[in-house]
Coordinates of C-alpha atoms in Angstrom, one line a residue:
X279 CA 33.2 134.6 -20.3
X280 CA 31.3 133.2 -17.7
X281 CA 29.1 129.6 -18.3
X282 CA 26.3 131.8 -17.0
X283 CA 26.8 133.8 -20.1
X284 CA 26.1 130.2 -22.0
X285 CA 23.0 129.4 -19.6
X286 CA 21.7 132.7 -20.2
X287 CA 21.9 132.2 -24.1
X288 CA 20.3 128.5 -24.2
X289 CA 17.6 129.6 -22.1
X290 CA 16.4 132.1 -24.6
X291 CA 16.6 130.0 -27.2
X292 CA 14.6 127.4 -25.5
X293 CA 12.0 130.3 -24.4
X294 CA 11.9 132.9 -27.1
X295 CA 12.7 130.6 -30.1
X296 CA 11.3 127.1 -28.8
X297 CA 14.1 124.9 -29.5
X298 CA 13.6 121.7 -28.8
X299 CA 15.7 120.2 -26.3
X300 CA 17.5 117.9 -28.6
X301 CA 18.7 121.6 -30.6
X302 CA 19.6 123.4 -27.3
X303 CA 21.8 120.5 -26.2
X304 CA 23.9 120.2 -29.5
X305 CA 24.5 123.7 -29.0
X306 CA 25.5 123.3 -25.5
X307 CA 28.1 120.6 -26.5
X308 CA 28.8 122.9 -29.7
X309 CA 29.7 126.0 -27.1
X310 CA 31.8 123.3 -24.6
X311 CA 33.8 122.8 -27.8
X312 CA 34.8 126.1 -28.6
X313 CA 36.1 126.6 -24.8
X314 CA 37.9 123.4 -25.0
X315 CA 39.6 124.6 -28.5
X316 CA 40.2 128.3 -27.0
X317 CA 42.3 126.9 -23.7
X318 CA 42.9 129.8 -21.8
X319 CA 42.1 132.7 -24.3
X320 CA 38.9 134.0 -22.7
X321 CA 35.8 133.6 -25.2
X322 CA 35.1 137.5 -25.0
X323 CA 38.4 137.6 -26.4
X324 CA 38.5 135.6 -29.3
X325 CA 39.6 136.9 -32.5
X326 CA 38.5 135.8 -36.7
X327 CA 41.9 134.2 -36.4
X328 CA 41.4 131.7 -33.4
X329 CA 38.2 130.8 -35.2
X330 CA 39.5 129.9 -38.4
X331 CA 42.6 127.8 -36.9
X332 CA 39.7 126.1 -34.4
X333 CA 38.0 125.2 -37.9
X334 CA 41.2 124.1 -39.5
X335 CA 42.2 121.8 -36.4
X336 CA 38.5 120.5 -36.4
X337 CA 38.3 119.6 -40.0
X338 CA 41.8 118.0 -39.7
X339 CA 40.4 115.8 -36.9
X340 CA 38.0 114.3 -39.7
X341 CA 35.0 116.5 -38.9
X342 CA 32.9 116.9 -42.3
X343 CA 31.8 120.4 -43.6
X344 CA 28.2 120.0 -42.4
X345 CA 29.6 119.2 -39.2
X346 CA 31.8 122.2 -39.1
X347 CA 28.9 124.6 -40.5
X348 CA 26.4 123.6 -37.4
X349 CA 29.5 124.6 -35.0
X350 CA 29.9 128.1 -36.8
X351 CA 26.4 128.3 -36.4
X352 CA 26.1 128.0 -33.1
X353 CA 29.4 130.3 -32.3
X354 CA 28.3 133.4 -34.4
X355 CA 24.8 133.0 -32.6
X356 CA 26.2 133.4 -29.5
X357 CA 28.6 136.1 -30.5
X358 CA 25.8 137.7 -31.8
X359 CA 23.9 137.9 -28.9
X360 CA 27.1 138.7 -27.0
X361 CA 27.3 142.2 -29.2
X362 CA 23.8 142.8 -28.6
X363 CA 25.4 143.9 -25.0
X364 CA 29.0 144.9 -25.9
X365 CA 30.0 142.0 -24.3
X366 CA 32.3 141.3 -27.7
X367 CA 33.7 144.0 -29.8
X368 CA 33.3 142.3 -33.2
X369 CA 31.9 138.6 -33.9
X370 CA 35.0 136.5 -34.4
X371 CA 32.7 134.4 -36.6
X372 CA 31.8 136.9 -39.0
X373 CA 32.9 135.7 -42.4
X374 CA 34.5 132.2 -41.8
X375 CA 33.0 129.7 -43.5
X376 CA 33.1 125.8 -43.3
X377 CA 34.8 123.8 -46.0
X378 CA 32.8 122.4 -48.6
X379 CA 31.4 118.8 -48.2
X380 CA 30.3 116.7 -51.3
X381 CA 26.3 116.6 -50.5
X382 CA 24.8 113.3 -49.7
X383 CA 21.2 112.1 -51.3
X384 CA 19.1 111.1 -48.7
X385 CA 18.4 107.5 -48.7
X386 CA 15.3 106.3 -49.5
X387 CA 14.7 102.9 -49.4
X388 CA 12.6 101.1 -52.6
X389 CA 8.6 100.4 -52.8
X390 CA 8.7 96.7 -52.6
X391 CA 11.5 96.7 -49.7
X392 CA 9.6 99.3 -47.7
X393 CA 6.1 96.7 -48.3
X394 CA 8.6 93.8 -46.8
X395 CA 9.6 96.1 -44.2
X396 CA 6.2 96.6 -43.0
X397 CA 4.9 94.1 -43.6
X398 CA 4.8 91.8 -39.9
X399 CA 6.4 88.1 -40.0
X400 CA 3.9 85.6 -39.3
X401 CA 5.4 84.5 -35.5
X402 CA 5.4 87.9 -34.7
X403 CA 1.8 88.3 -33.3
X404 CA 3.0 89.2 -29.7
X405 CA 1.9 92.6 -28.3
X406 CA 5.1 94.6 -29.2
X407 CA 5.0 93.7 -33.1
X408 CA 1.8 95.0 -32.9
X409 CA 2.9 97.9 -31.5
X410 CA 5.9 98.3 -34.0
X411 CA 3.8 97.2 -37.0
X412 CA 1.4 100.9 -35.7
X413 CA 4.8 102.6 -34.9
X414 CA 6.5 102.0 -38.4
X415 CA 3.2 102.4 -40.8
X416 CA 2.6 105.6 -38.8
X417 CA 6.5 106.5 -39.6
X418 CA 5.8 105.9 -43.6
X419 CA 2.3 107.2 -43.6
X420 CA 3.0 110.8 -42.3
X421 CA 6.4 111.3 -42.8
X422 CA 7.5 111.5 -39.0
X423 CA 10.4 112.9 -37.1
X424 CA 11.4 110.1 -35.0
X425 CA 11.1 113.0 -32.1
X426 CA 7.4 113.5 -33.2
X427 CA 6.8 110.2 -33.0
X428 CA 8.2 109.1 -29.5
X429 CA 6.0 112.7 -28.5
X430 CA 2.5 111.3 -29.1
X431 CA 0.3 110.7 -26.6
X432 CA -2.5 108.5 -26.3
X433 CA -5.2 111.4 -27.6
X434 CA -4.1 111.4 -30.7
X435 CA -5.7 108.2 -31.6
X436 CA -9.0 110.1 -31.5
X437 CA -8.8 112.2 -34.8
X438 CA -6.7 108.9 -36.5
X439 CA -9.2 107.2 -36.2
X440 CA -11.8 109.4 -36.7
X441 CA -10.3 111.9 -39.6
X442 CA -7.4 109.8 -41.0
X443 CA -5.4 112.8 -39.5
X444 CA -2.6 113.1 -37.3
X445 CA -1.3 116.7 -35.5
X446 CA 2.5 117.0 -34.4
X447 CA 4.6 119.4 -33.0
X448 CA 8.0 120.1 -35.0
X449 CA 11.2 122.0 -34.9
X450 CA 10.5 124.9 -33.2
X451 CA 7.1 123.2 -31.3
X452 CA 5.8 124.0 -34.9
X453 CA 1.9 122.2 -34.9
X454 CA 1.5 120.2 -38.3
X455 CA -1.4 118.3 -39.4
X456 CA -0.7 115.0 -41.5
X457 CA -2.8 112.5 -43.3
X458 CA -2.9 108.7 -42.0
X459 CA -2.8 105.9 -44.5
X460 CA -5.4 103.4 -44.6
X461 CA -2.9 100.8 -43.6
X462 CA -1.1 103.1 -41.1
X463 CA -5.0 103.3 -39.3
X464 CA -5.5 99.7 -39.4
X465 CA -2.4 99.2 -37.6
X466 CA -3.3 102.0 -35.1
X467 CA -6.3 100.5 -34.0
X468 CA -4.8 97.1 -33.6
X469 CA -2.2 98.9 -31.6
X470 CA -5.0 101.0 -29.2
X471 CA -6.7 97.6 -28.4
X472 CA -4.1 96.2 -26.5
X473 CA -2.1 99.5 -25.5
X474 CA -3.6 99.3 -21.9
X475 CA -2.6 95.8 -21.2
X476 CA 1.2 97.6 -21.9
X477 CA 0.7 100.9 -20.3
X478 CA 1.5 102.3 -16.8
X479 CA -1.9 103.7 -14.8
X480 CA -2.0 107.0 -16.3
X481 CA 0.2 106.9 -18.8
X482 CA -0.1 109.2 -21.9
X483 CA 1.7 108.1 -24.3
X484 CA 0.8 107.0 -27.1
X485 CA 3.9 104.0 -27.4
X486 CA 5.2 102.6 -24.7
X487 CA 7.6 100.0 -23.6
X488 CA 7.9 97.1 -21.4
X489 CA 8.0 98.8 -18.2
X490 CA 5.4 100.9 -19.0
X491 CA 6.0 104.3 -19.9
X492 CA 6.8 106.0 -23.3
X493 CA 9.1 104.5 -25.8
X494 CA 12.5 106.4 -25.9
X495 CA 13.9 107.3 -29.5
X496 CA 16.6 105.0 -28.9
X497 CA 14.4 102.1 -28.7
X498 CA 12.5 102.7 -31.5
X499 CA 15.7 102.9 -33.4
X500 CA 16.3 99.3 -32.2
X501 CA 13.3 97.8 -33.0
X502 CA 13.3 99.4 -36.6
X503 CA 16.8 97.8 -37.1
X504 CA 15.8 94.6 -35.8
X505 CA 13.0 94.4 -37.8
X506 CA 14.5 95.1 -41.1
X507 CA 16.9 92.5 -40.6
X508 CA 14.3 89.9 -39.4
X509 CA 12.4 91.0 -43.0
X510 CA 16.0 90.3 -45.1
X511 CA 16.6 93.8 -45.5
X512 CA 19.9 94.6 -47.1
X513 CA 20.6 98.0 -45.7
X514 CA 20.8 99.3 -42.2
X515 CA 17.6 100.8 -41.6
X516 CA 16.7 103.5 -39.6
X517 CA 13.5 106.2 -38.9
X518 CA 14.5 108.8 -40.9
X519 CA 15.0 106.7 -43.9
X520 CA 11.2 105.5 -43.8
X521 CA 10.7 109.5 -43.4
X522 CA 13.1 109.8 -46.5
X523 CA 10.9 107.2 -48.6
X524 CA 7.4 109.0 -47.4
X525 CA 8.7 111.7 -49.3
X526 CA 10.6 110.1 -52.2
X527 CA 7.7 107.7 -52.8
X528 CA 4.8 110.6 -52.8
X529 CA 6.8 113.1 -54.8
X530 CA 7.5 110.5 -57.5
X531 CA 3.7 110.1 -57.5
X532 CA 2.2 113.4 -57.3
X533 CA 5.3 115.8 -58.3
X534 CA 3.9 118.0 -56.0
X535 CA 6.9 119.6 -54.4
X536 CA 4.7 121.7 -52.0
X537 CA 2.2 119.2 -50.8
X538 CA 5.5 117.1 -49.9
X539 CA 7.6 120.6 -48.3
X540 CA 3.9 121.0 -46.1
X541 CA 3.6 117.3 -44.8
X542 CA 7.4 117.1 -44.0
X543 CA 7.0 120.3 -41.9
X544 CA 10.1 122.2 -43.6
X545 CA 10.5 125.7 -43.3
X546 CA 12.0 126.5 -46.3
X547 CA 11.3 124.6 -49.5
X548 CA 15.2 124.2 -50.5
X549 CA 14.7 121.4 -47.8
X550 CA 12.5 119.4 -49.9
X551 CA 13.7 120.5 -53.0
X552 CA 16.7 117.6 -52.4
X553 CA 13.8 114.9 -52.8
X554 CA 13.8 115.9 -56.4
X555 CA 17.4 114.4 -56.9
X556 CA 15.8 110.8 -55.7
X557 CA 13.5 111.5 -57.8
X558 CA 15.5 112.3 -61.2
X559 CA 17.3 109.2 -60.2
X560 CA 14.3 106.7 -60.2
X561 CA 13.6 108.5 -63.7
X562 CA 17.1 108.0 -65.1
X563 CA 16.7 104.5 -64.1
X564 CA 13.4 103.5 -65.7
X565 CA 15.1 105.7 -69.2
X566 CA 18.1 103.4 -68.8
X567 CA 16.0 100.4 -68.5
X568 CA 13.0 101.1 -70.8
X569 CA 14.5 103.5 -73.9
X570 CA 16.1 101.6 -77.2
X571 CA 18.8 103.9 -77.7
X572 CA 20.0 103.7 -73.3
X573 CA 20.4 99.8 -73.6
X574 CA 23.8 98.5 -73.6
X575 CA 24.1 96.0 -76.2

């Protein structure tokens, strides 16, 4: 199997099913695994057996069942397509299945540390906690990707501002349209009064750094972190988690499952449906704290 075979694949997901880049270069690295793993057994030429040993080394190497599932994911998809030819017999993938990993709540962090979190520290009035303070209330108040985020441009601002709404491109260059917090605006238009003084000629992103041009998600990540520590924070903290308390915070609210599934962007409402965990929690905990018959004597 040639990597022109491999090229030809990741091109049509990016084409045909919009992947984002991010997606078609996991599957890239997913694919360069399973030539690494096959050695000099030809990929055309691999059988249900080499697959499930591959899974069995891999999971023995510490990779976790979530892990191993996005791999097989990736390997039947391409086997698949392979068939569509008769370029493979038979999908070697067909019917091997990851093992099981205990599932992980996402974490969410609490109301009054997510205020402290956002809220800036006196001696930080300098044009980047400005733009951070817009960056992270944005984050909270919509529910971002970190990947949506870094993608806005500077036009955006226009129906912020103007409608308290917000359109983004998901998975899949999916379009979305989100509400924007009162606080989230205010720090937005703190943020587009001084942008300029920040931005390259041209420029159209919305964030950008201190050369110029638009923040890169590795950055943002860095300045979240710093932040959090800087505001006494006892966790590591990181964009997806203020995404994780967007939705924790608003379901435990409203308890409207679908409102939340349609601001997050997810396809399938089984993706939300984990928020509901988070939420039993915070209810077991004010039970434990509040009824007679829960308190330890």
């Amino acid at each position: 199997m040639t990597p022109a075979a491999v090229d030809a694949w990741l091109a049509l997901l990016a084409q045909q099913r919009r992947l984002s880049p991010h997606t078609v270069a996991n599957y890239r690295r997913d694919l360069d695994r399973l030539r690494e793993l096959a050695g000099d057994v030809e990929l055309d030429r691999l059988q249900v057996h080499h697959i499930r040993r591959f899974i069995a080394q891999l999971h023995g190497r510490g990779l976790s069942g979530r892990s191993l599932a996005r791999l097989l994911s990736a390997w039947r998809g391409f086997f698949a397509w392979l068939g569509r030819d008769d370029a493979v017999r038979a999908n070697p993938c067909a019917g091997v299945r990851p093992p099981k990993s205990p599932r992980h709540l996402p974490k969410a962090l609490p109301v009054d540390e997510t205020g402290r979190l956002l809220q800036a520290a006196a001696a930080e009035d300098d044009l980047f906690a400005v733009r951070d303070t817009a960056m992270f209330e944005l984050f909270y108040s919509s529910g971002l990707r970190l990947a949506e985020l870094a993608a806005l441009d500077r036009d955006a601002l226009a129906s912020v501002l103007g409608e308290g709404e917000i359109r983004v491109l998901g998975k899949r260059a999916k379009a979305r349209l989100v509400p924007v917090g009162s606080k989230a605006r205010a720090a937005l238009a703190a943020w587009a009064a001084v942008r300029d003084t920040l931005a390259a000629t041209a420029e159209p992103a919305l964030f950008v750094g201190r050369r110029g041009g638009r923040l890169g998600h590795r950055a943002i990540q860095l300045r979240l972190a710093a932040r959090a520590v800087r505001q006494g924070l006892p966790h590591r903290v990181h964009p997806h988690m203020l995404r994780h308390s967007f939705a924790s915070h608003v379901l435990q609210s409203s308890g409207d499952l679908r409102a939340v599934q349609e601001m997050l962007g997810h396809a399938s409402i089984a993706s939300t449906q984990v928020y509901t965990h988070l939420d039993f929690q915070h209810l077991a905990k004010v039970y434990d704290a509040a009824h007679p018959r829960a308190k330890v004597k």
